[in-house]
mmCIF file of C-alpha atoms and ligand atoms in Angstrom:
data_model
loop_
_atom_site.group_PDB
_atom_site.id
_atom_site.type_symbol
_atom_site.label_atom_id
_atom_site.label_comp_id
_atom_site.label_asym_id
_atom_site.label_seq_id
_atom_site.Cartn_x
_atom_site.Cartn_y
_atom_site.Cartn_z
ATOM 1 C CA UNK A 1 -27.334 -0.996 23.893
ATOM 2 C CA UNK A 2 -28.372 2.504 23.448
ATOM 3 C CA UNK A 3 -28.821 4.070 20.128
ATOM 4 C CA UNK A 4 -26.568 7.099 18.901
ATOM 5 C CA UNK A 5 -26.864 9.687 16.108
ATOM 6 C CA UNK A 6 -24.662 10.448 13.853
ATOM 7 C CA UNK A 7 -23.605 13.894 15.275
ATOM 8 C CA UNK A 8 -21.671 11.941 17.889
ATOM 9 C CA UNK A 9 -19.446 10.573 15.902
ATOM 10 C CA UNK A 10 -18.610 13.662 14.032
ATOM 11 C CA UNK A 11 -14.733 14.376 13.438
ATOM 12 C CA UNK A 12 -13.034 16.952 11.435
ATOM 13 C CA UNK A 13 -9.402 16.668 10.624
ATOM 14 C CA UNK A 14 -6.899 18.661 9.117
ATOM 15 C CA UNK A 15 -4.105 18.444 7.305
ATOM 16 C CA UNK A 16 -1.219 20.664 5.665
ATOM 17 C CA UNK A 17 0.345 19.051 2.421
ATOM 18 C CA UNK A 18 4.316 19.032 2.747
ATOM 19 C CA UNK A 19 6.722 19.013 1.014
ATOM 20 C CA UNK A 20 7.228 14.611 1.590
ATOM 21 C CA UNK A 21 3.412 14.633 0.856
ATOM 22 C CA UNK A 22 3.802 15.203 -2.810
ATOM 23 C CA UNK A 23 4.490 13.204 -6.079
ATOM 24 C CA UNK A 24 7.333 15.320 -8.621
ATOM 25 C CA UNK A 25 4.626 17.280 -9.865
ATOM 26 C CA UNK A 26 3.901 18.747 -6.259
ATOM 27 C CA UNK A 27 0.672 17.496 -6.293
ATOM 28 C CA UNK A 28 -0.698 15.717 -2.842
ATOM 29 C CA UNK A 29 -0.150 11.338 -3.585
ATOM 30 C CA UNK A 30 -3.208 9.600 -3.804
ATOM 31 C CA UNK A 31 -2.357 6.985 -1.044
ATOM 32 C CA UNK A 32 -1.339 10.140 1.489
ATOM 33 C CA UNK A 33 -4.851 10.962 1.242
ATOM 34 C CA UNK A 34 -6.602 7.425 1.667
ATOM 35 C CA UNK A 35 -4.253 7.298 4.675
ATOM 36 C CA UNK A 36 -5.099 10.455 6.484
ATOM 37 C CA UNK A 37 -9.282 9.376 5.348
ATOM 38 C CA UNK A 38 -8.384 6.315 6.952
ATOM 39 C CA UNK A 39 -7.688 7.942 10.456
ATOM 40 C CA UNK A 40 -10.582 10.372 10.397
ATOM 41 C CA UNK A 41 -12.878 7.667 9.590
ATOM 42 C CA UNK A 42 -11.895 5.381 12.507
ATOM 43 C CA UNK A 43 -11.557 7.923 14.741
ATOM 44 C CA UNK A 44 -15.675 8.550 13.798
ATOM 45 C CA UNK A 45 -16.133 4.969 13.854
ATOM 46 C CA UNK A 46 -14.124 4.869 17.575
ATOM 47 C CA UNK A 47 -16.321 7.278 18.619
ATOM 48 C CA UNK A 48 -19.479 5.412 17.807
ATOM 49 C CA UNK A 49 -18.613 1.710 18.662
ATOM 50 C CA UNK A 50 -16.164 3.279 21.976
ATOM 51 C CA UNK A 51 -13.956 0.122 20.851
ATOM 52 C CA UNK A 52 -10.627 -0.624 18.967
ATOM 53 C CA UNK A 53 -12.166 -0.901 15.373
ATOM 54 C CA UNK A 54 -10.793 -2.163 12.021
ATOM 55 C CA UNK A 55 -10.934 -0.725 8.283
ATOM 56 C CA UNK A 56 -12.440 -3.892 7.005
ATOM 57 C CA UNK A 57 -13.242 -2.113 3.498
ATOM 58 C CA UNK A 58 -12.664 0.801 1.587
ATOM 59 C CA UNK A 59 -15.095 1.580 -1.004
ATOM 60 C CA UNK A 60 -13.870 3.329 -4.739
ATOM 61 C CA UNK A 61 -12.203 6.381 -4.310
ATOM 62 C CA UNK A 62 -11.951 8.881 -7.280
ATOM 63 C CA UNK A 63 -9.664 11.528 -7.019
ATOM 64 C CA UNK A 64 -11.449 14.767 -9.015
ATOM 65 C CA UNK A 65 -8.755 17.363 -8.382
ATOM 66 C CA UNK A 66 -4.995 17.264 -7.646
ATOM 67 C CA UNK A 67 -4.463 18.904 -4.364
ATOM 68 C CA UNK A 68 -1.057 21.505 -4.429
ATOM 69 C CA UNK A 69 2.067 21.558 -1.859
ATOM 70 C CA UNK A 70 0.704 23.874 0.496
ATOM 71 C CA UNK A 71 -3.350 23.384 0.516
ATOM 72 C CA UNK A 72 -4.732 22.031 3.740
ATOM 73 C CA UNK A 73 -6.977 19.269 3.792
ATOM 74 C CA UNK A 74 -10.265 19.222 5.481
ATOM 75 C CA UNK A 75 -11.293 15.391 6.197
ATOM 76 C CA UNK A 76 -15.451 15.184 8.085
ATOM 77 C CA UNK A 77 -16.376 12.114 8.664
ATOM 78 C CA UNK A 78 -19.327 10.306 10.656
ATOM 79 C CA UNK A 79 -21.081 7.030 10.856
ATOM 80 C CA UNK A 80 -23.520 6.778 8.282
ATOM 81 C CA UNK A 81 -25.230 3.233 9.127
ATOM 82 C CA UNK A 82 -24.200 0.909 12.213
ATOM 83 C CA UNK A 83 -24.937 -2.568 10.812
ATOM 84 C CA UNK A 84 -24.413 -5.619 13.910
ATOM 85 C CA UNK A 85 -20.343 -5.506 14.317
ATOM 86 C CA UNK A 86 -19.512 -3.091 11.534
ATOM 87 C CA UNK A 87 -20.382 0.249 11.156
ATOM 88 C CA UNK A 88 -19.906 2.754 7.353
ATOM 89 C CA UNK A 89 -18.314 5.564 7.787
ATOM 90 C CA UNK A 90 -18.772 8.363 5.368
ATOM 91 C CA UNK A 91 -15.999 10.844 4.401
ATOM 92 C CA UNK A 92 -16.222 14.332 2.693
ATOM 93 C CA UNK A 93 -12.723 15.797 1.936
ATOM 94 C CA UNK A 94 -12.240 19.327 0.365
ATOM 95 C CA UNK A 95 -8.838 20.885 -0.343
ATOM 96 C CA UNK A 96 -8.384 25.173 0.561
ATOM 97 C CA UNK A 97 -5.603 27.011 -0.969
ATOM 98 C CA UNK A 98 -5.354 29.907 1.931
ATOM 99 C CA UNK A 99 -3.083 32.527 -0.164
ATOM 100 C CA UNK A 100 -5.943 32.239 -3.336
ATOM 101 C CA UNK A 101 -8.967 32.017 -1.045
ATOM 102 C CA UNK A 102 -10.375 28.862 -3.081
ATOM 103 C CA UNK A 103 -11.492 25.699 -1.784
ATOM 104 C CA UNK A 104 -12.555 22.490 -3.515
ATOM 105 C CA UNK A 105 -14.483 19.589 -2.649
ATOM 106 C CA UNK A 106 -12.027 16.764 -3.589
ATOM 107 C CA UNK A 107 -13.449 13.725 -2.455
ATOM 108 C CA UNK A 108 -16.599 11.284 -0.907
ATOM 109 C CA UNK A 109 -15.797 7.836 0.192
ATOM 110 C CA UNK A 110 -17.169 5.526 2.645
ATOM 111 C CA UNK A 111 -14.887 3.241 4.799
ATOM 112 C CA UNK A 112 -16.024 0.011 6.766
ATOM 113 C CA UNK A 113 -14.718 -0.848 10.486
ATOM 114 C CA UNK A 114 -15.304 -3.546 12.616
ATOM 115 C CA UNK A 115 -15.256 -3.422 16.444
ATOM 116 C CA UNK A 116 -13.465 -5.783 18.188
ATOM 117 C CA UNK A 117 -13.064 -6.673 22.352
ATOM 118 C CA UNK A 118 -9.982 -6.676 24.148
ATOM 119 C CA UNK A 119 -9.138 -10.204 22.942
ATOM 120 C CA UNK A 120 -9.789 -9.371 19.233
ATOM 121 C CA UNK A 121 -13.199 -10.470 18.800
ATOM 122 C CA UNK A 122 -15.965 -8.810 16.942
ATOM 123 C CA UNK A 123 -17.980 -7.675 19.206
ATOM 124 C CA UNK A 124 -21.764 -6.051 18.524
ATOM 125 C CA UNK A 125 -21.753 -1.647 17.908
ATOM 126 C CA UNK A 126 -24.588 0.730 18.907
ATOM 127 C CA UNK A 127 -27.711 1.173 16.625
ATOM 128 C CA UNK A 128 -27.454 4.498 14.420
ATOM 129 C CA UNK A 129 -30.151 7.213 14.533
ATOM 130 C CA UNK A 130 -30.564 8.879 11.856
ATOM 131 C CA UNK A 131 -31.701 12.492 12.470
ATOM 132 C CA UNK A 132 -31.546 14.728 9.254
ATOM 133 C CA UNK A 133 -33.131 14.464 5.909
ATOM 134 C CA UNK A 134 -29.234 13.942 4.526
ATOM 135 C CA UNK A 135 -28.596 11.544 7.186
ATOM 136 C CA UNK A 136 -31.376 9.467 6.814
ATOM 137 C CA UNK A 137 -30.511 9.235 2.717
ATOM 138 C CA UNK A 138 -27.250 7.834 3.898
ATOM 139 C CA UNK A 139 -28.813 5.521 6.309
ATOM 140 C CA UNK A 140 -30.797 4.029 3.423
ATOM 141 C CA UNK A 141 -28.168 3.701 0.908
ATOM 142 C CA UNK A 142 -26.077 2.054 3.409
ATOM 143 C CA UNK A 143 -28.062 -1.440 2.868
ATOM 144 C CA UNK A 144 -27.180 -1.374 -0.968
ATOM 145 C CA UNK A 145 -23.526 -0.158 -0.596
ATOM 146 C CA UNK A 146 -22.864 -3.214 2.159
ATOM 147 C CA UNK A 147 -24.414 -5.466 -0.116
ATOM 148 C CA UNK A 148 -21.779 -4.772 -3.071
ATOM 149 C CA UNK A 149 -19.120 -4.443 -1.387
ATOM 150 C CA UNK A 150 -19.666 -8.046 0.690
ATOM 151 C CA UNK A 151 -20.420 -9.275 -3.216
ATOM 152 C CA UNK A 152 -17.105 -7.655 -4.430
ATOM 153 C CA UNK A 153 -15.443 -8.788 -1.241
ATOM 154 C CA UNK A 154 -16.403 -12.417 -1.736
ATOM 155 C CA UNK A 155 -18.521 -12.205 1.342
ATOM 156 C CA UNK A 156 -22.149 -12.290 -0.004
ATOM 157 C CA UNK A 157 -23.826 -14.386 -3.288
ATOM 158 C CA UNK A 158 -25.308 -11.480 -6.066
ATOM 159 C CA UNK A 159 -28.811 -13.674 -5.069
ATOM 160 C CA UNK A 160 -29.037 -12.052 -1.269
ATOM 161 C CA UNK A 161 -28.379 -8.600 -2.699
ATOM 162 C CA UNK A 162 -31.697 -8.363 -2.738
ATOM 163 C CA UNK A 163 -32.000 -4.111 -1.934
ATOM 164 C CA UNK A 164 -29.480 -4.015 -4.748
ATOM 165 C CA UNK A 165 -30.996 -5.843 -7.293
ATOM 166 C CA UNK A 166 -34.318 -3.246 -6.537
ATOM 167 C CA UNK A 167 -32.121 -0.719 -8.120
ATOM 168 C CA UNK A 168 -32.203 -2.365 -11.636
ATOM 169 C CA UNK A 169 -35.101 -3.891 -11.415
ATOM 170 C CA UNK A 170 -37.646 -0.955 -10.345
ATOM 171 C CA UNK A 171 -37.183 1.146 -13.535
ATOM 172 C CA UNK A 172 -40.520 0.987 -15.509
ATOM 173 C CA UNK A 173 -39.745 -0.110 -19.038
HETATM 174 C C1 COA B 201 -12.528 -7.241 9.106
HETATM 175 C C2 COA B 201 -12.563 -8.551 9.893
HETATM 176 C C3 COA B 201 -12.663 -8.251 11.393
HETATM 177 C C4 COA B 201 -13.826 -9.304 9.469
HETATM 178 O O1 COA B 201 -13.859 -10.501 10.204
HETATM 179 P P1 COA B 201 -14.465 -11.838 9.552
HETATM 180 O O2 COA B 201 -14.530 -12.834 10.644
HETATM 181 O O3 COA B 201 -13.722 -12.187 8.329
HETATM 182 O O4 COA B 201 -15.834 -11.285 9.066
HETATM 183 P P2 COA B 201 -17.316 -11.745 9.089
HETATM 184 O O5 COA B 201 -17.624 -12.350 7.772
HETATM 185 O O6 COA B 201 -17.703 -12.523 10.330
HETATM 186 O O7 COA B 201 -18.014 -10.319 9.183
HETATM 187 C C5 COA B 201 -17.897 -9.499 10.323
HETATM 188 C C6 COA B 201 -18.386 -8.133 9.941
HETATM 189 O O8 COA B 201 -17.481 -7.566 9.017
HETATM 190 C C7 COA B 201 -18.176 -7.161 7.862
HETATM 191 N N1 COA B 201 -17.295 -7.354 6.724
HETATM 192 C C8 COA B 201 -16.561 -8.440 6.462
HETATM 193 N N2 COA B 201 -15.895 -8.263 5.308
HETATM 194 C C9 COA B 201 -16.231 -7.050 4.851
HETATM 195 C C10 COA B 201 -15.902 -6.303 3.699
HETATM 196 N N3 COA B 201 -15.064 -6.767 2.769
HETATM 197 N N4 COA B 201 -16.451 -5.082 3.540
HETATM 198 C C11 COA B 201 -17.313 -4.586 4.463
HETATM 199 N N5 COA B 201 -17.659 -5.245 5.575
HETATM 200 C C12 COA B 201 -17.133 -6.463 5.754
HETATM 201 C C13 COA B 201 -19.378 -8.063 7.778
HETATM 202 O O9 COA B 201 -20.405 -7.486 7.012
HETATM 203 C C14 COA B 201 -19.737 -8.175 9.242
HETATM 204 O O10 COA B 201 -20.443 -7.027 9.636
HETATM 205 P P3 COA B 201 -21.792 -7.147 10.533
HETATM 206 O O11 COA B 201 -21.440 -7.963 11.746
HETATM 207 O O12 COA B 201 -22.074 -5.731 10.918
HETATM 208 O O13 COA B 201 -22.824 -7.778 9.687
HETATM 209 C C15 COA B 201 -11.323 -9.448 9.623
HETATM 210 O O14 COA B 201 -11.331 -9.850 8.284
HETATM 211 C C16 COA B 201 -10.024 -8.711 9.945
HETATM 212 O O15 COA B 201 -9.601 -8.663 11.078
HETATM 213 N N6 COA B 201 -9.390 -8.142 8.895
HETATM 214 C C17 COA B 201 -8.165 -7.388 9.070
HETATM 215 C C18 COA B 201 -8.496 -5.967 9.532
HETATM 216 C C19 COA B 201 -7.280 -5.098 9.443
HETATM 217 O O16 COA B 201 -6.224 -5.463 9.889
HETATM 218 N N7 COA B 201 -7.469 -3.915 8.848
HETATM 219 C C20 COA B 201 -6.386 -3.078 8.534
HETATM 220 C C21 COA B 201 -5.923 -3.420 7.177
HETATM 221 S S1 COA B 201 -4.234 -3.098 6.905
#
């Protein structure tokens, strides 16, 4: 299966906050946002894979800054890592207040899809290619992010982790 880079799965999205968006205090609701990430990401990850995919994960979220009634979301995403069925998305979100001229980067996240046949199956997804310096830093931290979130998700023993145990264990005392 041939190889693709991550520029071809690259999809912006935008969004204007309404009025039905927003908690009492106007500000955009947290799970408004994960939703609309959600949809950018597997469009990216459709885009890559050219299959129905999943969300099998979604990895912490922090929300830095409330986003107003009225700002419109910008949502890029693009596969950062294709793994054998699954493939990491990574999302940048920032929230522009036209009227003030100010924009904020709001959030990163990364979300995890699996690609599945026309019966449902998993099926296997197209090598990445990393082609930028930035790209190929995601590429790499894509082995240590899979492994916690399979620990976390019950799908992998701390013991196999073994890229992620590196982390702690290459600091010279
Ligand atoms: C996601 C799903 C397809 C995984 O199928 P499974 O048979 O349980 O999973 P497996 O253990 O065989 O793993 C299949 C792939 O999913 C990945 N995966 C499984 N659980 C995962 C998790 N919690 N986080 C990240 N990736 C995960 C595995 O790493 C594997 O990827 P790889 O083939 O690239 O190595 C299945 O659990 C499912 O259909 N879930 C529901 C999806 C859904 O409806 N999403 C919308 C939620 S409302």
């Amino acid at each position: 299966m041939k190889g693709k880079t991550p520029k071809e799965s690259h999809t912006i999205m935008n969004e204007l906050v309404l009025p039905n968006d927003t908690n009492t205090l106007n500000n955009l609701m947290g799970g408004r946002l994960l939703h609309w990430m959600d949809i950018a990401a597997a469009i990216s990850a459709q885009k890559h894979c050219n299959r129905i995919v999943v969300t099998a994960s979604v990895d912490n979220v922090s929300f830095k800054h409330s986003i107003k009634l009225g700002d419109v979301i910008t949502i890029e995403a693009k596969v950062s890592r294709a793994f054998t069925t699954s493939v990491e998305v990574r999302l940048d979100v920032w929230a522009q207040n036209i009227p003030s001229g100010t924009s904020v980067k709001s959030n990163e996240a990364y979300y995890t899809f699996v690609a599945l046949d026309k019966e449902g199956n998993k099926i296997n997804v197209p090598e990445l290619l990393p082609e930028t310096a930035e790209e190929i830093i995601l590429y790499d931290g894509a082995l240590r992010r899979r492994q916690l979130r399979l620990i976390l998700g019950g799908k992998m023993h701390p013991d196999e982790a073994t890229e992620l145990k590196a982390l702690f264990f290459s600091v010279e005392k």
